[in-house]
Short mmCIF file of C-alpha atoms in Angstrom, two decimals:
data_model
loop_
_atom_site.label_atom_id
_atom_site.label_comp_id
_atom_site.label_asym_id
_atom_site.label_seq_id
_atom_site.Cartn_x
_atom_site.Cartn_y
_atom_site.Cartn_z
CA MET Q 1 0.09 -0.03 0.11
CA PRO Q 2 1.68 3.07 -1.05
CA GLY Q 3 2.26 6.04 2.06
CA VAL Q 4 2.13 3.47 4.35
CA ASP Q 5 5.74 3.94 5.66
CA HIS Q 6 5.83 7.45 4.94
CA CYS Q 7 2.56 7.84 7.29
CA LEU Q 8 3.90 6.08 10.16
CA GLN Q 9 7.47 8.03 9.73
CA GLU Q 10 5.41 11.09 10.14
CA ALA Q 11 3.25 9.96 12.71
CA MET Q 12 6.39 9.35 14.77
CA THR Q 13 7.03 13.15 14.51
CA ILE Q 14 4.31 13.93 16.45
CA PRO Q 15 5.53 15.19 20.03
CA GLY Q 16 5.73 12.67 22.48
CA ALA Q 17 5.13 9.65 19.85
CA VAL Q 18 6.31 6.26 21.05
CA GLY Q 19 5.28 4.13 18.53
CA ALA Q 20 2.94 3.75 15.73
CA SER Q 21 1.07 1.10 13.43
CA ILE Q 22 -1.60 0.61 10.58
CA VAL Q 23 -3.87 -2.22 11.62
CA ASP Q 24 -6.36 -4.08 9.61
CA TYR Q 25 -9.10 -3.96 12.51
CA THR Q 26 -11.12 -6.77 10.84
CA THR Q 27 -8.19 -9.42 11.41
CA GLY Q 28 -6.00 -7.64 13.63
CA PHE Q 29 -3.14 -8.00 11.45
CA PRO Q 30 -0.39 -5.01 11.92
CA VAL Q 31 0.08 -4.13 8.54
CA ALA Q 32 2.90 -1.85 9.50
CA THR Q 33 4.43 -0.64 12.51
CA THR Q 34 7.22 1.39 13.86
CA GLY Q 35 8.82 2.37 17.19
CA ALA Q 36 7.89 0.80 20.52
CA ALA Q 37 4.67 -1.23 20.99
CA PRO Q 38 3.03 -2.09 24.59
CA ASN Q 39 4.96 -4.95 26.20
CA ALA Q 40 6.89 -4.76 22.89
CA ASP Q 41 4.48 -6.76 21.28
CA HIS Q 42 3.17 -5.11 18.10
CA GLU Q 43 1.22 -8.09 16.89
CA GLY Q 44 -0.49 -7.77 20.62
CA ALA Q 45 -1.05 -4.37 20.32
CA ALA Q 46 -2.61 -4.75 16.85
CA ALA Q 47 -5.36 -7.54 18.22
CA GLY Q 48 -5.97 -5.07 20.92
CA THR Q 49 -6.56 -2.32 18.47
CA ALA Q 50 -9.01 -4.37 16.62
CA GLU Q 51 -10.84 -5.59 19.20
CA VAL Q 52 -11.38 -2.00 20.65
CA VAL Q 53 -12.28 -0.61 17.32
CA GLN Q 54 -15.00 -3.63 16.64
CA ALA Q 55 -16.54 -3.08 19.81
CA ALA Q 56 -17.24 0.60 19.57
CA ASN Q 57 -18.46 -0.08 15.97
CA SER Q 58 -20.89 -2.82 17.27
CA ARG Q 59 -22.18 -1.49 20.42
CA SER Q 60 -25.45 0.77 19.92
CA LEU Q 61 -24.01 2.89 22.75
CA PHE Q 62 -21.24 4.30 20.52
CA VAL Q 63 -23.11 4.09 17.24
CA SER Q 64 -24.84 7.59 16.22
CA ALA Q 65 -28.50 7.98 15.22
CA ILE Q 66 -27.43 10.43 13.11
CA PRO Q 67 -27.11 8.93 9.48
CA HIS Q 68 -23.01 8.77 8.05
CA ASP Q 69 -22.25 9.67 11.13
CA LEU Q 70 -18.99 7.41 11.33
CA LEU Q 71 -16.44 6.44 14.07
CA GLU Q 72 -13.24 8.68 13.43
CA ASP Q 73 -11.29 8.16 16.54
CA LEU Q 74 -10.86 6.65 20.16
CA ILE Q 75 -8.64 7.56 22.72
CA ILE Q 76 -7.57 5.43 25.60
CA THR Q 77 -5.50 7.27 28.48
CA THR Q 78 -3.24 5.60 31.07
CA ALA Q 79 -1.40 7.04 33.64
CA GLY Q 80 1.79 7.09 31.66
CA GLY Q 81 0.33 7.79 28.22
CA TYR Q 82 -2.20 8.01 25.56
CA HIS Q 83 -3.22 5.63 23.01
CA LEU Q 84 -4.99 7.08 19.81
CA LEU Q 85 -7.07 5.07 17.28
CA ARG Q 86 -7.96 6.78 14.09
CA VAL Q 87 -10.17 5.14 11.79
CA VAL Q 88 -9.12 5.50 7.95
CA GLN Q 89 -12.17 6.46 6.15
CA THR Q 90 -12.27 5.51 2.41
CA GLU Q 91 -14.71 5.32 -0.27
CA PHE Q 92 -14.58 1.72 -0.55
CA ASP Q 93 -14.99 -0.54 2.68
CA SER Q 94 -11.79 0.28 4.28
CA ARG Q 95 -10.94 -1.71 7.77
CA LEU Q 96 -7.57 0.09 8.83
CA VAL Q 97 -6.85 2.15 11.61
CA LEU Q 98 -3.98 4.24 12.46
CA TYR Q 99 -2.77 3.61 16.06
CA VAL Q 100 -0.10 6.18 17.90
CA TRP Q 101 1.10 5.57 21.24
CA LEU Q 102 2.13 8.89 23.07
CA ASP Q 103 4.11 9.25 26.29
CA ARG Q 104 1.66 11.41 28.54
CA VAL Q 105 4.52 13.99 29.51
CA ARG Q 106 5.67 14.93 26.34
CA GLY Q 107 2.46 14.49 24.35
CA ASN Q 108 -0.01 16.98 23.34
CA LEU Q 109 -3.45 15.33 22.58
CA ALA Q 110 -4.95 18.01 20.56
CA VAL Q 111 -1.84 18.33 18.16
CA ALA Q 112 -1.76 14.43 17.86
CA ARG Q 113 -5.13 14.20 16.90
CA ARG Q 114 -4.99 16.97 14.16
CA LYS Q 115 -1.88 15.44 12.77
CA MET Q 116 -3.36 12.01 12.59
CA GLN Q 117 -6.72 13.26 11.29
CA ARG Q 118 -4.33 14.86 8.28
CA LEU Q 119 -2.32 11.59 7.92
CA ALA Q 120 -5.03 9.41 7.85
CA ASP Q 121 -6.82 11.58 4.92
CA GLU Q 122 -3.09 11.56 3.20
CA LEU Q 123 -2.82 7.83 3.51
CA VAL Q 124 -6.20 7.62 1.44
CA ALA Q 125 -5.31 10.18 -1.07
CA SER Q 126 -1.69 8.24 -1.85
#
């Protein structure tokens, strides 16, 4: 997939970025990874990312009643970091999510969300 390596390189320039990946959330397969992963396990992190996205997409509590109001991103906070998941929206039935792990002290959640939005849009355009 063109642009994947560039997307992850750019994701790692987000202040506080510890690691990043692009995950197929239907299979839990990491399409590409860079940097560190929780518990030093990129495959486990990808599987966990897939489970979280699938849960949010399948639960009526998180599904909007507004037509075409799709899930954009999910944020999980821990004492030491932020885990940001950005769904890559495409014209076709894309099942990709951009995942970035941020250090809580060095990261800026607002900046990271904006940059991830731009990266996901660029990934689709490439």
